[in-house]
Amino acid sequence: MDFLQEFSDPELCRALVAQLVEECTEPFRFMEVCGTHTVAIFRSGLRSLLPDTIIHVSGPGCPVCVTHESEVELYLEMACRRDTVTATFGDLMKVPGAGGSCLKTAQAEGAHVEIVYSPFDALALARKYPDKKVVFLGIGFETTAPTIAATIKMAREQKIDNFLVLSFHKLVPPALRALLDDPEIGVDGFLLPGHVSTIIGLEPYRFLADDYGIPGAVAGFDPLDVLKGLLAIVRMKNEGKPAVTNEYRRAVSDQGNPTAVAIMEEVFEPADALWRGIGSIPGSGLVFREDWKDFDAAAVLGLEQKPAKPLPGCKCGDVLKGKIRPDECPLFKKRCTPATPVGPCMVSTEGSCAAYFKYHIES
């Protein structure tokens, strides 16, 4: 058995499930913040093994899903400009705007849109098309923002002046605070995102326990990681000692990655941001600092974010807040499927609706 297989060992998993069954004796509602956790729980079959006392709901941890309707409208409008090349991760290609169009349809109608696998690929496009503005769509959380900031610094060092970023980055801790301030959410604990935590560490989550008395556990994405995280939360609840613990020590240090944080904070600064289904959350986005405005696509191209209405009938906002399960949406598997997505939660590989559809989950 190799190192990684150990974290899927059936015997160890059964032992942890037995401990959960024994110790979780009252109903307990937890939220897995990260979309990758949602997929991991379904893919590994853990959901069917967990005791009935555990109710798990998905949260706002899919970066594509939380991108606000007005942000989608803005980048769709920008993509149609003849002087730009839009560089994006593939997940955004089928996210529909208010009129049903998406980057894929824009591309079919002549917009220059290219799928890239890293912001450095977008920088290469800027070298390839020196007569165009190459705009990378900056969608993501603390996990991706440092890499994008590093790419921007590289562009300046290499004097590439046609590379721009449309920054719609989001920060996870302010979103968790917004959820806890909503009396309708009713979460008893958070399974905290492993990827984001590799960057920010544990300190930004301390308010969960200190201000709200809610426990949280940083967890990885193998079955043992998830089960250890859940057991840690259950024990904190049972003991009445909420805290934030690190159950993913092979990847996450309590201090996070100060170098990555420093690069991110050199280029970007926090600002209010719009989240799909949640609205404006103070300090939850990242905008360019003044010294780096020459890479800000919104400023350079004069783009203006305008109000946009939610997609008719789409319940992605309620899914992202854990208020409903995907299969409780009237459109689920009817009008809304991966082939004909109505909302982003059915598009993204980390989306809850896509996971429910793929793994045939229905209540």
XYZ file of C-alpha atoms in Angstrom:
363
model
C 0.000 0.000 0.000
C 1.485 3.336 -1.013
C 1.313 6.576 0.916
C -1.853 7.904 -0.739
C -3.731 4.590 -0.647
C -3.472 4.660 3.128
C -5.960 7.532 3.162
C -8.577 5.343 1.480
C -7.913 2.195 3.513
C -11.295 0.432 3.946
C -10.544 -0.965 7.400
C -9.513 2.403 8.766
C -12.568 4.010 7.156
C -14.890 1.456 8.723
C -13.334 2.093 12.113
C -13.857 5.860 11.806
C -17.442 5.422 10.579
C -18.115 3.203 13.614
C -16.742 5.922 15.866
C -18.976 8.486 14.182
C -22.033 6.270 14.647
C -21.189 5.798 18.316
C -20.392 9.415 19.099
C -22.837 11.344 16.900
C -25.977 10.609 18.887
C -27.985 13.732 18.066
C -28.858 15.429 14.775
C -25.934 17.409 13.481
C -25.902 19.619 10.386
C -22.542 20.315 8.853
C -21.487 22.207 5.761
C -18.634 21.143 3.524
C -17.458 24.538 2.320
C -15.385 23.284 -0.603
C -16.913 21.932 -3.792
C -14.107 19.397 -4.001
C -15.280 17.984 -0.657
C -18.782 17.624 -2.060
C -17.492 15.623 -5.004
C -15.095 13.597 -2.834
C -17.878 12.559 -0.448
C -20.039 11.311 -3.308
C -17.234 9.712 -5.309
C -15.965 7.716 -2.340
C -19.443 6.553 -1.320
C -19.095 8.090 2.129
C -22.512 9.703 2.045
C -24.315 6.377 2.288
C -22.095 5.233 5.167
C -22.552 8.239 7.427
C -24.988 7.914 10.340
C -28.470 9.334 9.848
C -27.747 11.857 12.570
C -25.343 13.649 10.246
C -26.930 15.917 7.676
C -24.436 17.447 5.309
C -25.083 20.395 3.067
C -22.950 22.061 0.442
C -21.632 25.571 0.799
C -20.242 28.436 -1.286
C -16.964 26.704 -2.065
C -17.213 26.391 -5.822
C -15.593 29.486 -7.363
C -17.483 29.244 -10.635
C -20.804 28.776 -8.823
C -20.443 31.865 -6.620
C -19.516 34.147 -9.515
C -22.285 36.735 -9.507
C -24.723 37.166 -12.382
C -23.443 40.702 -12.989
C -19.867 39.404 -13.253
C -20.949 36.830 -15.840
C -22.706 39.544 -17.843
C -19.596 41.714 -17.684
C -17.150 39.146 -19.008
C -19.610 38.035 -21.711
C -19.858 41.644 -22.879
C -16.082 41.996 -22.804
C -15.510 38.739 -24.701
C -17.387 40.166 -27.696
C -14.948 43.046 -28.119
C -12.825 42.704 -31.223
C -9.708 44.057 -29.524
C -9.597 41.372 -26.819
C -8.725 37.728 -26.386
C -10.491 36.129 -23.414
C -8.449 33.473 -21.635
C -10.342 31.294 -19.186
C -10.424 28.005 -17.355
C -12.794 25.587 -19.069
C -15.383 25.528 -16.273
C -16.612 28.993 -17.213
C -17.334 28.178 -20.854
C -20.896 26.951 -20.295
C -21.996 29.213 -17.442
C -25.100 30.923 -18.821
C -25.789 34.629 -18.645
C -29.215 36.148 -18.181
C -30.064 35.754 -21.872
C -28.907 32.144 -22.027
C -25.670 32.898 -23.857
C -22.298 31.782 -22.523
C -18.648 31.960 -23.527
C -19.105 28.882 -25.685
C -21.874 30.503 -27.708
C -19.922 33.759 -27.866
C -16.956 31.801 -29.221
C -19.196 30.169 -31.837
C -20.365 33.629 -32.893
C -16.833 34.850 -33.450
C -15.532 35.987 -30.067
C -11.888 35.114 -29.498
C -12.023 32.905 -26.407
C -9.301 30.440 -25.478
C -9.277 27.835 -22.724
C -6.099 27.821 -20.659
C -4.868 25.600 -17.859
C -2.991 28.235 -15.891
C -2.598 32.028 -15.896
C 0.886 31.473 -17.321
C -0.782 30.041 -20.444
C -2.699 33.313 -20.700
C 0.584 35.210 -20.478
C 1.853 33.121 -23.384
C -1.233 34.175 -25.341
C -0.332 37.802 -24.670
C 3.047 37.194 -26.290
C 1.334 35.423 -29.194
C -1.171 38.228 -29.846
C 0.749 41.485 -29.235
C -1.905 43.538 -31.071
C -4.742 42.386 -28.783
C -5.528 42.798 -25.107
C -5.416 39.314 -23.579
C -7.727 39.202 -20.557
C -7.487 36.354 -18.084
C -10.702 35.777 -16.116
C -9.623 35.829 -12.478
C -12.180 33.503 -10.936
C -11.222 31.677 -7.768
C -10.472 31.827 -4.070
C -7.279 32.293 -2.071
C -5.993 29.131 -3.733
C -5.612 30.650 -7.190
C -5.129 34.339 -6.443
C -1.410 34.040 -5.481
C -0.562 32.283 -8.760
C -2.384 34.943 -10.732
C -0.614 37.662 -8.768
C 2.715 35.985 -9.543
C 1.799 35.919 -13.241
C 1.031 39.632 -13.147
C 4.409 40.316 -11.563
C 6.050 38.211 -14.275
C 4.224 40.195 -16.961
C 5.629 43.428 -15.530
C 9.139 42.004 -15.283
C 8.944 40.869 -18.923
C 7.362 44.169 -20.018
C 4.285 42.464 -21.470
C 1.799 45.317 -21.511
C -1.179 43.627 -23.224
C -1.840 41.106 -20.445
C -4.806 41.986 -18.206
C -6.791 40.269 -15.482
C -10.480 40.699 -14.733
C -10.405 40.097 -10.994
C -13.497 38.439 -9.554
C -11.581 36.634 -6.825
C -13.424 35.767 -3.642
C -12.225 35.236 -0.065
C -13.692 32.351 1.921
C -13.665 33.533 5.584
C -15.906 36.596 5.004
C -18.430 34.352 3.231
C -18.557 32.018 6.241
C -19.229 34.988 8.502
C -22.041 36.117 6.189
C -23.592 32.660 6.325
C -23.455 32.566 10.111
C -25.109 35.986 10.264
C -28.048 34.541 8.310
C -30.490 33.055 10.853
C -31.903 30.688 8.233
C -28.658 28.804 7.624
C -28.443 26.817 10.890
C -25.040 25.172 10.469
C -23.529 23.255 13.419
C -20.013 22.988 12.017
C -17.841 23.508 8.974
C -15.649 21.088 7.075
C -13.135 23.701 5.991
C -11.478 23.729 2.565
C -8.106 22.025 2.321
C -6.921 23.872 -0.768
C -7.678 27.378 0.501
C -6.198 26.495 3.873
C -2.835 25.592 2.347
C -2.557 29.318 1.624
C -4.228 31.041 4.566
C -3.699 28.516 7.376
C -6.042 28.364 10.372
C -5.972 31.867 11.843
C -8.538 33.478 9.478
C -11.115 30.895 10.632
C -10.701 31.473 14.381
C -13.739 33.730 14.484
C -15.970 30.707 13.843
C -15.341 29.419 17.344
C -14.522 32.695 19.067
C -17.453 34.767 17.795
C -20.086 32.169 16.905
C -19.223 29.076 18.958
C -19.125 26.999 15.753
C -16.422 24.328 15.314
C -14.507 23.827 12.096
C -12.011 21.275 10.838
C -9.666 21.708 7.892
C -9.806 18.452 5.958
C -8.297 16.882 2.867
C -10.124 15.051 0.124
C -9.503 11.362 0.679
C -12.079 9.344 2.655
C -10.006 9.203 5.827
C -9.445 12.961 5.669
C -13.167 13.650 5.477
C -14.046 11.181 8.231
C -11.332 12.558 10.534
C -12.663 16.060 9.946
C -16.217 15.033 10.734
C -15.194 13.162 13.853
C -13.226 16.165 15.072
C -16.278 18.396 14.641
C -18.596 15.913 16.355
C -16.260 15.626 19.334
C -15.994 19.397 19.676
C -19.776 19.626 19.638
C -20.167 16.852 22.197
C -17.586 18.395 24.506
C -18.957 21.913 24.086
C -15.481 23.153 23.146
C -15.666 24.738 19.688
C -12.348 25.354 17.972
C -10.730 25.215 14.554
C -8.553 22.160 14.040
C -6.182 21.017 11.331
C -6.939 17.473 10.143
C -4.922 17.849 6.926
C -1.420 18.289 8.274
C 0.308 16.534 5.385
C -0.642 19.523 3.187
C -1.680 22.382 5.470
C 0.405 24.105 8.091
C -1.354 26.100 10.775
C 0.409 29.215 9.476
C -0.484 28.588 5.838
C 1.902 29.766 3.132
C 3.169 33.259 4.057
C 5.056 33.624 0.766
C 1.916 33.017 -1.292
C -0.115 35.340 0.925
C 2.531 38.067 0.555
C 2.458 37.841 -3.261
C -1.339 37.971 -3.246
C -1.397 40.965 -0.901
C 1.284 42.788 -2.893
C -0.923 42.889 -6.000
C -4.465 42.755 -4.587
C -6.344 44.228 -1.662
C -9.699 43.214 -0.127
C -12.887 44.936 -1.245
C -16.617 44.295 -1.065
C -17.757 41.699 -3.583
C -20.982 40.259 -4.923
C -21.659 36.550 -4.429
C -24.338 34.653 -6.317
C -27.279 34.005 -4.038
C -25.732 35.848 -1.100
C -25.249 39.382 -2.373
C -22.597 41.837 -1.302
C -20.212 40.649 1.414
C -17.863 43.218 2.958
C -14.183 42.580 2.318
C -14.805 39.326 0.454
C -13.254 40.168 -2.905
C -9.856 41.137 -4.263
C -9.213 44.227 -6.367
C -5.974 45.607 -7.771
C -3.841 47.824 -5.607
C -3.116 51.225 -7.124
C 0.417 50.263 -8.175
C -0.930 47.401 -10.303
C -3.919 49.090 -11.954
C -2.267 48.867 -15.374
C -3.109 45.128 -15.293
C -6.723 45.678 -14.222
C -8.954 44.785 -17.181
C -11.937 46.639 -15.698
C -9.970 49.878 -15.379
C -7.968 49.644 -18.615
C -10.938 48.635 -20.786
C -13.445 50.851 -18.981
C -15.722 47.945 -18.052
C -18.678 48.729 -15.841
C -20.395 46.101 -13.717
C -24.161 46.559 -14.033
C -27.021 45.093 -12.004
C -28.212 41.726 -13.266
C -31.223 39.657 -12.322
C -30.991 36.043 -11.129
C -31.627 33.396 -13.747
C -35.383 32.637 -13.847
C -36.234 29.582 -11.763
C -32.608 28.859 -10.848
C -32.065 27.931 -7.192
C -28.252 27.982 -7.254
C -28.252 30.733 -4.641
C -30.201 28.615 -2.152
C -28.008 25.592 -2.893
C -24.860 27.634 -2.229
C -26.245 28.687 1.147
C -27.223 25.140 2.092
C -30.897 26.082 2.254
C -31.937 23.407 -0.205
C -30.386 20.324 -1.732
C -29.894 20.357 -5.520
C -32.619 17.755 -6.022
C -35.099 20.059 -4.273
C -34.783 22.555 -7.123
C -37.781 22.178 -9.484
C -35.450 22.408 -12.479
C -33.064 19.637 -11.362
C -32.781 16.882 -14.002
C -35.664 18.459 -15.904
C -34.786 21.763 -17.538
C -31.385 21.776 -15.862
C -28.865 19.052 -16.750
C -25.113 19.092 -17.516
C -26.009 19.239 -21.229
C -28.504 22.066 -20.716
C -27.398 23.861 -17.530
C -29.616 26.647 -16.248
C -27.221 27.685 -13.477
C -23.497 27.387 -12.720
C -23.929 24.720 -10.021
C -24.826 22.308 -12.829
C -21.867 23.431 -14.945
C -18.817 23.321 -12.733
C -17.066 20.063 -11.907
C -17.145 21.290 -8.292
C -20.807 22.263 -8.435
C -23.233 20.572 -6.062
C -25.909 20.117 -8.712
C -23.435 18.535 -11.117
C -22.264 16.186 -8.343
C -25.839 15.178 -7.441
C -26.543 14.536 -11.113
C -23.352 12.579 -11.782
C -23.673 10.341 -8.733
C -27.453 9.879 -9.064
C -28.181 11.390 -5.671
C -31.823 12.021 -4.890
C -33.644 12.083 -1.612
